[in-house]
PDB file of C-alpha atoms in Angstrom:
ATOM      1  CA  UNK M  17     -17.502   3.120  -4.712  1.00 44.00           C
ATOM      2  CA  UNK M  18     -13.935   3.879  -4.208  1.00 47.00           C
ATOM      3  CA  UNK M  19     -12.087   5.805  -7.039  1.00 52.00           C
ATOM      4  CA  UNK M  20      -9.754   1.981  -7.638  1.00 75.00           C
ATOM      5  CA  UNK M  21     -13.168   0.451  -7.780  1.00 85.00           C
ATOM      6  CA  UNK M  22     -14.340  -1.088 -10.596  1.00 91.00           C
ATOM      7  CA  UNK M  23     -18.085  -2.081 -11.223  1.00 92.00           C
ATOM      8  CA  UNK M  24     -19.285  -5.238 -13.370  1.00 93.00           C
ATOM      9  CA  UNK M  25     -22.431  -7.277 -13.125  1.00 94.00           C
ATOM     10  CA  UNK M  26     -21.931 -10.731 -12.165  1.00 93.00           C
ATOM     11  CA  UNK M  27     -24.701 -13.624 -11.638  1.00 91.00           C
ATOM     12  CA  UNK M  28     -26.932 -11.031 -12.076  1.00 90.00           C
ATOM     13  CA  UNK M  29     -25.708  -8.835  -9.396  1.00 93.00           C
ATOM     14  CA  UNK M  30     -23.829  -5.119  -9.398  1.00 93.00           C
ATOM     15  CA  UNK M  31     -20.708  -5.764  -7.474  1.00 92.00           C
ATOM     16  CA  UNK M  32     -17.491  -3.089  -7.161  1.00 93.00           C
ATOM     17  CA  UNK M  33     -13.938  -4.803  -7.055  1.00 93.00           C
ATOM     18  CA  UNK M  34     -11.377  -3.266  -5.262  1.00 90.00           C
ATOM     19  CA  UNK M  35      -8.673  -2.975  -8.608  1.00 90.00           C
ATOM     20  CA  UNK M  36      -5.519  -3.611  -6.318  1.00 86.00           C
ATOM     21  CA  UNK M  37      -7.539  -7.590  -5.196  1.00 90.00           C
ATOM     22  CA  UNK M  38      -7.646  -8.550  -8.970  1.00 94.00           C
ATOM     23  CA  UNK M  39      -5.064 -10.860  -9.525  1.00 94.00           C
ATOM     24  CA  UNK M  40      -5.633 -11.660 -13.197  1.00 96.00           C
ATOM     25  CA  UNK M  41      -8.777 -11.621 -15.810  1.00 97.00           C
ATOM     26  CA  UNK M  42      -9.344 -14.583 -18.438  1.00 96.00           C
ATOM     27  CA  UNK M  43     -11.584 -14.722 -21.721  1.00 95.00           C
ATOM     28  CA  UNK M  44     -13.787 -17.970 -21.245  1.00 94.00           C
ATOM     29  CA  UNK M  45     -17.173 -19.451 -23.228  1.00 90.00           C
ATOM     30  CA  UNK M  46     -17.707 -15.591 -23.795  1.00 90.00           C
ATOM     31  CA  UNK M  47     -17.444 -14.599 -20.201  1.00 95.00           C
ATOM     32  CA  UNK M  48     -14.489 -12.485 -18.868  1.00 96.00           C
ATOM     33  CA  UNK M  49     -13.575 -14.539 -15.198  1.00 96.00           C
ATOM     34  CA  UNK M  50     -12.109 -12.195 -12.894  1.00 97.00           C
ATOM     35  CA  UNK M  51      -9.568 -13.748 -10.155  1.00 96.00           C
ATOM     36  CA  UNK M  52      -9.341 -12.067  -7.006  1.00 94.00           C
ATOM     37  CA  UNK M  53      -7.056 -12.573  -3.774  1.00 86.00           C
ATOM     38  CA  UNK M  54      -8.203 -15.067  -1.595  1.00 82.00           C
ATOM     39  CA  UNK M  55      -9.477 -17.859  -4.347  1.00 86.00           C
ATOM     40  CA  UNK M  56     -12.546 -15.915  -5.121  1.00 92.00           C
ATOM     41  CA  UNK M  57     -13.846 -15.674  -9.170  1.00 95.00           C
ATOM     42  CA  UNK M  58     -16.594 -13.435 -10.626  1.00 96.00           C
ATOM     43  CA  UNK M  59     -17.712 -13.857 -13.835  1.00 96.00           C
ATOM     44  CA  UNK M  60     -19.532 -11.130 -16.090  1.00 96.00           C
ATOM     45  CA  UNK M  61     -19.901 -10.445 -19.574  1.00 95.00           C
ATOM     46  CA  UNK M  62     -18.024  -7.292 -19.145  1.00 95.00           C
ATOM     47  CA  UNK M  63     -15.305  -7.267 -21.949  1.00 94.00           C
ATOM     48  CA  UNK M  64     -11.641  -7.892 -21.502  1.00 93.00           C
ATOM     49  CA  UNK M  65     -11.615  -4.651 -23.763  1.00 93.00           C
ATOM     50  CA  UNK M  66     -13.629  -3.074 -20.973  1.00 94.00           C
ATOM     51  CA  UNK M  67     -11.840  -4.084 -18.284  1.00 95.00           C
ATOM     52  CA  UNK M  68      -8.876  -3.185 -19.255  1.00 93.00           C
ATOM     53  CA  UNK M  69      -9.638   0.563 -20.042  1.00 93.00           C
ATOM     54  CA  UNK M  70     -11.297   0.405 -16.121  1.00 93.00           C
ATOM     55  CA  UNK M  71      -8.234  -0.832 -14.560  1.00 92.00           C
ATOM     56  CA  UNK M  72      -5.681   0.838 -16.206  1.00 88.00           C
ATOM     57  CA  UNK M  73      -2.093   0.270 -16.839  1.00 83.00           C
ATOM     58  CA  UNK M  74      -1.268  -1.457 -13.575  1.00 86.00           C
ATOM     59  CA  UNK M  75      -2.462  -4.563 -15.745  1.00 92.00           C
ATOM     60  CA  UNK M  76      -0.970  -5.727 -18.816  1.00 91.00           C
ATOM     61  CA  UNK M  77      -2.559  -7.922 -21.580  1.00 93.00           C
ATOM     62  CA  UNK M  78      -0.635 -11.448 -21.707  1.00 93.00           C
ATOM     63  CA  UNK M  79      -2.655 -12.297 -24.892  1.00 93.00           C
ATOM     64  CA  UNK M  80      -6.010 -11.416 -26.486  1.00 92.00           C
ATOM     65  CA  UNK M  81      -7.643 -13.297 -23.894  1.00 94.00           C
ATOM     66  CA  UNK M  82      -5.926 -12.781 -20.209  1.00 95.00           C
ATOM     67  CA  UNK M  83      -5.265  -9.346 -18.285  1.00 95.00           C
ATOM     68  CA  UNK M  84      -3.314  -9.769 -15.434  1.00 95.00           C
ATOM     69  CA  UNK M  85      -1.791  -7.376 -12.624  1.00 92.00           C
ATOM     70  CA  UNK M  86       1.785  -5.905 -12.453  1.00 88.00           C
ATOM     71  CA  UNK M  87       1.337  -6.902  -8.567  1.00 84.00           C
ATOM     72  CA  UNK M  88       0.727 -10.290  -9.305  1.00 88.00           C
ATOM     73  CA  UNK M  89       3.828 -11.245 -11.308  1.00 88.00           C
ATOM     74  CA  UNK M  90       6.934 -12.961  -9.482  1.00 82.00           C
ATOM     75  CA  UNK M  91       8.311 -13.695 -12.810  1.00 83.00           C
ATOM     76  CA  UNK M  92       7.863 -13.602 -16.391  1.00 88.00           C
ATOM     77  CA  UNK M  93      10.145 -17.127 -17.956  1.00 89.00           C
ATOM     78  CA  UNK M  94       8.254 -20.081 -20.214  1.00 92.00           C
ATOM     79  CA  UNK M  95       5.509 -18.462 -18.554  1.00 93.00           C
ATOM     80  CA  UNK M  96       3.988 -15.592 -16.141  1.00 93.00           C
ATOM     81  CA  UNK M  97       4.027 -17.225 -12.801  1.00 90.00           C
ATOM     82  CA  UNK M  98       2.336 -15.100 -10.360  1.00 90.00           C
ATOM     83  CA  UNK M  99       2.994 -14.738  -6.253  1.00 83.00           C
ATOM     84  CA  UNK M 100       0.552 -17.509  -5.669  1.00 85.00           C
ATOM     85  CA  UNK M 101       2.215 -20.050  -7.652  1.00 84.00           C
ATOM     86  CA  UNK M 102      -0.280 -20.213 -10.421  1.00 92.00           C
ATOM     87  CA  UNK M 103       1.065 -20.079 -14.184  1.00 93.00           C
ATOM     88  CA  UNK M 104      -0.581 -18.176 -17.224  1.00 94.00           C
ATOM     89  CA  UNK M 105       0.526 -18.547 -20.816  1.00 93.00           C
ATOM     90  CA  UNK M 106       1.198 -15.467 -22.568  1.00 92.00           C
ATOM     91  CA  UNK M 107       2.207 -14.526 -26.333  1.00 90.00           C
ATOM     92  CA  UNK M 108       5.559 -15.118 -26.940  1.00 88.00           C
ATOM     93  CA  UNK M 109       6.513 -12.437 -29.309  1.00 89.00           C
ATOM     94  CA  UNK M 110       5.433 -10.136 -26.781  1.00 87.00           C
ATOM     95  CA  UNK M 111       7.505 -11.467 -24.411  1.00 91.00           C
ATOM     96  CA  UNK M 112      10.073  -8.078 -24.231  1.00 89.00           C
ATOM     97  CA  UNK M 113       7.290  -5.639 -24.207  1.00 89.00           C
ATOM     98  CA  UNK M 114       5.916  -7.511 -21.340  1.00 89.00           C
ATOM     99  CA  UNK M 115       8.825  -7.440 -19.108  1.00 86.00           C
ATOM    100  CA  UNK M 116       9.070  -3.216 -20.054  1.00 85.00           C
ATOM    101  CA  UNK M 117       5.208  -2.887 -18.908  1.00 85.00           C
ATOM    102  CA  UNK M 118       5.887  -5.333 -15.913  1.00 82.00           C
ATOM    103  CA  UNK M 119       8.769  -3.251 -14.929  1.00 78.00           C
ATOM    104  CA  UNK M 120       6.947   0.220 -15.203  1.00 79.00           C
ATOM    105  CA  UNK M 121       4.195  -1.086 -13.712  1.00 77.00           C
ATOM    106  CA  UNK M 122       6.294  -2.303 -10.509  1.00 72.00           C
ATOM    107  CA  UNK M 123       7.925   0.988 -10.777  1.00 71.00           C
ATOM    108  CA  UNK M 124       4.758   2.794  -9.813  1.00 73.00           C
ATOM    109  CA  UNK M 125       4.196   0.238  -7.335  1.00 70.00           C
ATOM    110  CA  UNK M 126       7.411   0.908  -5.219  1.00 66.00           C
ATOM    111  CA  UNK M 127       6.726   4.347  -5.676  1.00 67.00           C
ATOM    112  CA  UNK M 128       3.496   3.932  -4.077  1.00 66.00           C
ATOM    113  CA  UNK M 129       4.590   2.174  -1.555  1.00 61.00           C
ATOM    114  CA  UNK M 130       7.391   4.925  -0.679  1.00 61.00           C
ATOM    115  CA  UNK M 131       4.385   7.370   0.670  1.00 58.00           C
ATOM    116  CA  UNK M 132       3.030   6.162   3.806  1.00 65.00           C
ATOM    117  CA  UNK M 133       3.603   6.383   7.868  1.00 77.00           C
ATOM    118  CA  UNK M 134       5.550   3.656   7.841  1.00 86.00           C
ATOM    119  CA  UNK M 135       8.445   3.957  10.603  1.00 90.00           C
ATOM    120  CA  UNK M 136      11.934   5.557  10.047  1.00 89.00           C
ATOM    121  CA  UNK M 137      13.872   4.682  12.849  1.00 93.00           C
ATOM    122  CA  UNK M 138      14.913   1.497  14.810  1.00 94.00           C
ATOM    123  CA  UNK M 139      13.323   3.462  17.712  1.00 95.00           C
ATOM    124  CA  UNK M 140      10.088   4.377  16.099  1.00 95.00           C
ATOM    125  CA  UNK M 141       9.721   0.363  14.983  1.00 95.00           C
ATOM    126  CA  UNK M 142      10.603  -0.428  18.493  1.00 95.00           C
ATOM    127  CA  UNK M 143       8.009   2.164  20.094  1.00 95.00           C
ATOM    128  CA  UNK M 144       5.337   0.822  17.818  1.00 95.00           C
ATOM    129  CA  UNK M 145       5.754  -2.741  18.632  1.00 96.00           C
ATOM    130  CA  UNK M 146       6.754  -2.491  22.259  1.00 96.00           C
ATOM    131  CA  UNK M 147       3.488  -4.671  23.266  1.00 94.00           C
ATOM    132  CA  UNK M 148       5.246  -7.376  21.201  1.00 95.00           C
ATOM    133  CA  UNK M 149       8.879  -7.362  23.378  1.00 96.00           C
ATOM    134  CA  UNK M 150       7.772  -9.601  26.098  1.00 94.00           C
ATOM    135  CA  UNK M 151       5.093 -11.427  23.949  1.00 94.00           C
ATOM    136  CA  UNK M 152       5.952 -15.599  23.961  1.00 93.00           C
ATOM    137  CA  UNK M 153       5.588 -16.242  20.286  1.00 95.00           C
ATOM    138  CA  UNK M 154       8.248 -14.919  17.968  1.00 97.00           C
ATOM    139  CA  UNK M 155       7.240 -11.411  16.056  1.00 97.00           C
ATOM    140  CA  UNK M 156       8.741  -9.878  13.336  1.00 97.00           C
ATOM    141  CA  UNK M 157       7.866  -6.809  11.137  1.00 97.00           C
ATOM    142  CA  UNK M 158       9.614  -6.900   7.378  1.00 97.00           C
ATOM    143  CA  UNK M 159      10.218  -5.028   4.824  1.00 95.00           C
ATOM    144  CA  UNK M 160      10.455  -6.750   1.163  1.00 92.00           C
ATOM    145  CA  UNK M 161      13.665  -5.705  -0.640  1.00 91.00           C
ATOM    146  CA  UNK M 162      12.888  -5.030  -4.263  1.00 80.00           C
ATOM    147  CA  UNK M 163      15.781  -5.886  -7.455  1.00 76.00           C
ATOM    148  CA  UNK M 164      16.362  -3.652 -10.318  1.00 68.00           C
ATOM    149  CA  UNK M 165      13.087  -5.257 -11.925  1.00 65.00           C
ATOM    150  CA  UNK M 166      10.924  -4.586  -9.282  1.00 66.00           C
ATOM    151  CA  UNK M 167      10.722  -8.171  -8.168  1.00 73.00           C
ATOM    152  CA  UNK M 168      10.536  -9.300  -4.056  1.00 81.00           C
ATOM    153  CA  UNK M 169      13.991 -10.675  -3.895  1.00 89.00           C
ATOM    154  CA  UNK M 170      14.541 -10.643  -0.032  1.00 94.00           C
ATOM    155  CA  UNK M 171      13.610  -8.964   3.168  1.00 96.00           C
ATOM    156  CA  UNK M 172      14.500  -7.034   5.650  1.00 96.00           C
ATOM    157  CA  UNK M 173      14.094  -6.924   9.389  1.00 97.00           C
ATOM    158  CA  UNK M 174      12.390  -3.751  11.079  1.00 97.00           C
ATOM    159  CA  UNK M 175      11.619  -4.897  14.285  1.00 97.00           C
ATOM    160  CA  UNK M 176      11.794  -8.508  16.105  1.00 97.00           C
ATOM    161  CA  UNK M 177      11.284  -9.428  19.643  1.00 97.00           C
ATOM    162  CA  UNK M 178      13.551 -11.916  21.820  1.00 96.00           C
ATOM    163  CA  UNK M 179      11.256 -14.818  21.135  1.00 96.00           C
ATOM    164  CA  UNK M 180      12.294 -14.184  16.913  1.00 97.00           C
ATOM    165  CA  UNK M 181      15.681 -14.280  17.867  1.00 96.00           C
ATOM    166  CA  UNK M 182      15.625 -17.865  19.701  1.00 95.00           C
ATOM    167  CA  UNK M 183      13.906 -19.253  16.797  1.00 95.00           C
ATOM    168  CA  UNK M 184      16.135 -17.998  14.453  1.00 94.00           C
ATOM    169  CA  UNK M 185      18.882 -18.762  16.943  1.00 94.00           C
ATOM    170  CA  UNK M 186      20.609 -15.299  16.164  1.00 94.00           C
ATOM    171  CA  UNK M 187      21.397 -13.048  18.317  1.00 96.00           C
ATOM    172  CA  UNK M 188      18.646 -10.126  18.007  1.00 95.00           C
ATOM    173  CA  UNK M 189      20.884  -7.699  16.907  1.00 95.00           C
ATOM    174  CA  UNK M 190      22.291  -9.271  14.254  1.00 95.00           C
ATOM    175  CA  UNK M 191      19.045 -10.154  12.561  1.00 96.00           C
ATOM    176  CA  UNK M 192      17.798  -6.169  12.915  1.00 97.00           C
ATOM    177  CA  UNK M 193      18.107  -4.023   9.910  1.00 96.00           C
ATOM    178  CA  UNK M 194      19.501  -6.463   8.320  1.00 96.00           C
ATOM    179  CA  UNK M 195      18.431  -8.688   5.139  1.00 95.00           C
ATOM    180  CA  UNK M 196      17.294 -12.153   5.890  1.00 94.00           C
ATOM    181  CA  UNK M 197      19.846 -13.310   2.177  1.00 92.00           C
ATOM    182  CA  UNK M 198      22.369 -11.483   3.842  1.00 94.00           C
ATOM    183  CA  UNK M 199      22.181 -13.845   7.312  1.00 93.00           C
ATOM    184  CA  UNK M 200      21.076 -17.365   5.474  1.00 91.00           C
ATOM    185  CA  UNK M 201      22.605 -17.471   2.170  1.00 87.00           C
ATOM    186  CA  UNK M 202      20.349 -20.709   1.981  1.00 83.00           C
ATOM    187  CA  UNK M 203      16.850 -18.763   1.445  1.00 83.00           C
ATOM    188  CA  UNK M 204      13.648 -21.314   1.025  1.00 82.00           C
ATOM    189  CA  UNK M 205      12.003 -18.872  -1.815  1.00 82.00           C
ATOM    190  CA  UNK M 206       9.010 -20.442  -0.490  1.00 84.00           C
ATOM    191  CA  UNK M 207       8.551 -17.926   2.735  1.00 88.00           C
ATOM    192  CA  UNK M 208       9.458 -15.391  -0.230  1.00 87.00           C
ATOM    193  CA  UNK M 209       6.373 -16.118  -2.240  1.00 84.00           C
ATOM    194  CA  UNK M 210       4.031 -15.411   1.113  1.00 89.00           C
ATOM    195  CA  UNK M 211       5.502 -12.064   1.974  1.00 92.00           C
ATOM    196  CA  UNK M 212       5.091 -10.548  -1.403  1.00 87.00           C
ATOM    197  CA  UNK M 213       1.311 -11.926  -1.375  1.00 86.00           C
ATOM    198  CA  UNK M 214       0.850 -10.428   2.116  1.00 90.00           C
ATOM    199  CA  UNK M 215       2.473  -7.017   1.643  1.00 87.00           C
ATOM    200  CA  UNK M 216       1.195  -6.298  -2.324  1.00 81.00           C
ATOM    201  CA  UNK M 217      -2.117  -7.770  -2.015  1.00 81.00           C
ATOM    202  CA  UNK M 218      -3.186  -7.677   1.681  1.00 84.00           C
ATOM    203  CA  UNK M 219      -3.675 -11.258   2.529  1.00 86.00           C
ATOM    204  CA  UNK M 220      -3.497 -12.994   5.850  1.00 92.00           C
ATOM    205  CA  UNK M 221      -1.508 -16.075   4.994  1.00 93.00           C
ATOM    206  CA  UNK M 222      -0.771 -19.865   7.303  1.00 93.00           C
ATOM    207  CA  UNK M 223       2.363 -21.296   6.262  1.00 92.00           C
ATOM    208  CA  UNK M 224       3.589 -24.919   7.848  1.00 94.00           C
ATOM    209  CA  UNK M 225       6.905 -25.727   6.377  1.00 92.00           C
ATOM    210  CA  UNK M 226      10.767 -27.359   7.358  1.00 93.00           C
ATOM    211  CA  UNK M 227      13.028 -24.300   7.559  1.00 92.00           C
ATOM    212  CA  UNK M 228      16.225 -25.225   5.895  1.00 90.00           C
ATOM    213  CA  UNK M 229      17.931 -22.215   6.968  1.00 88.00           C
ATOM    214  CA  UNK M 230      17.545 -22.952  10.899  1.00 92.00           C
ATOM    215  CA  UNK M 231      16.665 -26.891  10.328  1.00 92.00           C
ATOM    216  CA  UNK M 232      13.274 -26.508  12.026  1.00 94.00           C
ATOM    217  CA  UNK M 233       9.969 -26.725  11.281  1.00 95.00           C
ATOM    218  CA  UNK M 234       7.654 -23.632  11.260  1.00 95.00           C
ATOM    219  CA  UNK M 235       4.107 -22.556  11.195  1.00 95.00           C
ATOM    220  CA  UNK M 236       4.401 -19.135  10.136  1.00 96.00           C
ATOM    221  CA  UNK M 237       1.218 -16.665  10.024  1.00 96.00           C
ATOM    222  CA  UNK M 238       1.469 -13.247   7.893  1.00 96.00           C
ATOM    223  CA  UNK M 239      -0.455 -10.384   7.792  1.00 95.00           C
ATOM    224  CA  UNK M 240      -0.222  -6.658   6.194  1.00 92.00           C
ATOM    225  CA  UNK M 241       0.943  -3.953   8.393  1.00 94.00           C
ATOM    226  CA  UNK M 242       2.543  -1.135   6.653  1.00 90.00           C
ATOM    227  CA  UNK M 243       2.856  -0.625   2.872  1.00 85.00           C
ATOM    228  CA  UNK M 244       5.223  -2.856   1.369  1.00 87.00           C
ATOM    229  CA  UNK M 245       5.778  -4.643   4.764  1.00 93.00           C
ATOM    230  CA  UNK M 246       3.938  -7.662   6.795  1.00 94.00           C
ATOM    231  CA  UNK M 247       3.761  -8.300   9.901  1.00 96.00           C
ATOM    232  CA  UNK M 248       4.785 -12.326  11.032  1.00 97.00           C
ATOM    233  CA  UNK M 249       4.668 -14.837  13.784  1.00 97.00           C
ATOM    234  CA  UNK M 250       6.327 -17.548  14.232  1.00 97.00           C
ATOM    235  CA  UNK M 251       6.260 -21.314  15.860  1.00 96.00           C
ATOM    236  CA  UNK M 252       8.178 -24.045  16.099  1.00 95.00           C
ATOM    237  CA  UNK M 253       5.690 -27.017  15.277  1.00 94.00           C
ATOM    238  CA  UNK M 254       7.264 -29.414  17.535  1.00 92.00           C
ATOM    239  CA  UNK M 255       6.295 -27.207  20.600  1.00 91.00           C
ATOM    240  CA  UNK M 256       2.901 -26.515  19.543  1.00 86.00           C
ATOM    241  CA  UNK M 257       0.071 -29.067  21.667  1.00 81.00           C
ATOM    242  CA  UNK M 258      -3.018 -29.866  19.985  1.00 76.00           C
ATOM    243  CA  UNK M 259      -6.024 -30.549  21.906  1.00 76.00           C
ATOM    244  CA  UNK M 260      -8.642 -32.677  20.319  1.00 70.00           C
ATOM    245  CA  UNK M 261     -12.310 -31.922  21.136  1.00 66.00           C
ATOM    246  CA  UNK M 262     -13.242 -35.239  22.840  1.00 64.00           C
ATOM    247  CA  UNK M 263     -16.747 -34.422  24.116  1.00 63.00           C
ATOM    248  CA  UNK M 264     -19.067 -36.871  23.299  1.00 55.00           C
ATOM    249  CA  UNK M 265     -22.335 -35.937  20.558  1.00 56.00           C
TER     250      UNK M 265
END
């Protein structure tokens, strides 16, 4: 078991969780359900108490009853909504101390995410990716921009081949190094929301939506390269084919 491991017993079976896949923890009929990344739920009778001390203070306590992780808060309004759109209720008289832990705890996040191998150079982004410049499907590595709070606000592009730059119908390098706010002041949050679940937590995400910001529609796949980055590809829907299967039982 990994030192950011925890271990609980759930349907009657020792399992370790990975601390950095546990979106949030709830208090129900008894039973502390744990949420993880990807839609999966464990349930134990392993107290929130318990947990708690096990997963330390990159997880604050909304109420007596739900833990949930610094990583998994966009924003903390009427209530905590986290990156994958769900909404928890917390106590509101605790509502300043929460936003104080949520901001330490996104401190140590960015902090983390400052010590890798990620690239420093437009040349060393363009060296890794260089089986991506002739590639016919837009590719884009980015990096999420962080606010004051610690919250994804934007992102920024590292590397992007000529294929990104005809869907985005920009110029390539005017979309490089450069914040996607700063080049479509009309930012979909939506795209937003993905990122930040791909680069805190790891997940490959589909998206299919209408792009405001280049009136187009997009099926967008995300995955995790470097720390604090994701890796994405991009289609236009209306030049994507799709073959049905008609073979006959």
């Amino acid at each position: 078991m990994k030192s950011n491991d925890i271990s609980v017993i759930s349907n009657r079976r020792h399992i370790s969780l990975p601390a950095e896949d546990i979106l949030y923890v709830q208090l129900v009929n008894r039973q502390s359900v744990i949420h993880v990344s990807g839609g999966r739920i464990y349930e134990t009778y392993t107290t929130i108490d318990e947990l708690a001390q096990m997963l330390g203070s990159g997880f604050i306590r909304a109420d007596r009853a739900t833990l949930v992780s610094t990583r998994a808060v966009h924003t903390i309004g009427k209530k905590i909504e986290l990156i994958n759109g769900e909404t928890l209720s917390f106590t509101r008289r605790r509502k300043r101390e929460l936003k104080e832990q949520l901001c330490a705890g996104r401190r140590q996040i960015i902090q983390e995410l400052t010590v890798n191998d990620t690239p420093t150079t437009r040349k060393e982004y363009r060296q890794h990716y260089a089986s991506y410049d002739g590639a016919p499907f837009a590719f884009t590595d980015i990096e999420m921009v962080f606010n004051e709070e610690r919250a994804a606000v934007d992102w920024i592009f590292r590397y992007g081949n000529e294929a990104l730059a005809k869907i985005e119908k920009t110029l390539l390098e005017q979309l490089i190094d450069r914040s996607f706010g700063s080049i479509f002041p009309n930012m979909d949050v939506k795209w937003l929301r993905v990122y930040e679940r791909t680069a805190l937590f790891g997940e490959t995400l589909e998206i299919l939506g209408h792009s405001p910001e280049i009136d187009t529609d997009l099926k967008i796949i995300s995955f995790p390269t470097f720390k604090g980055h994701c890796g994405c590809i991009l289609f236009n829907q209306a030049e994507i084919q799709t073959v049905h299967d008609r073979t006959e039982p």
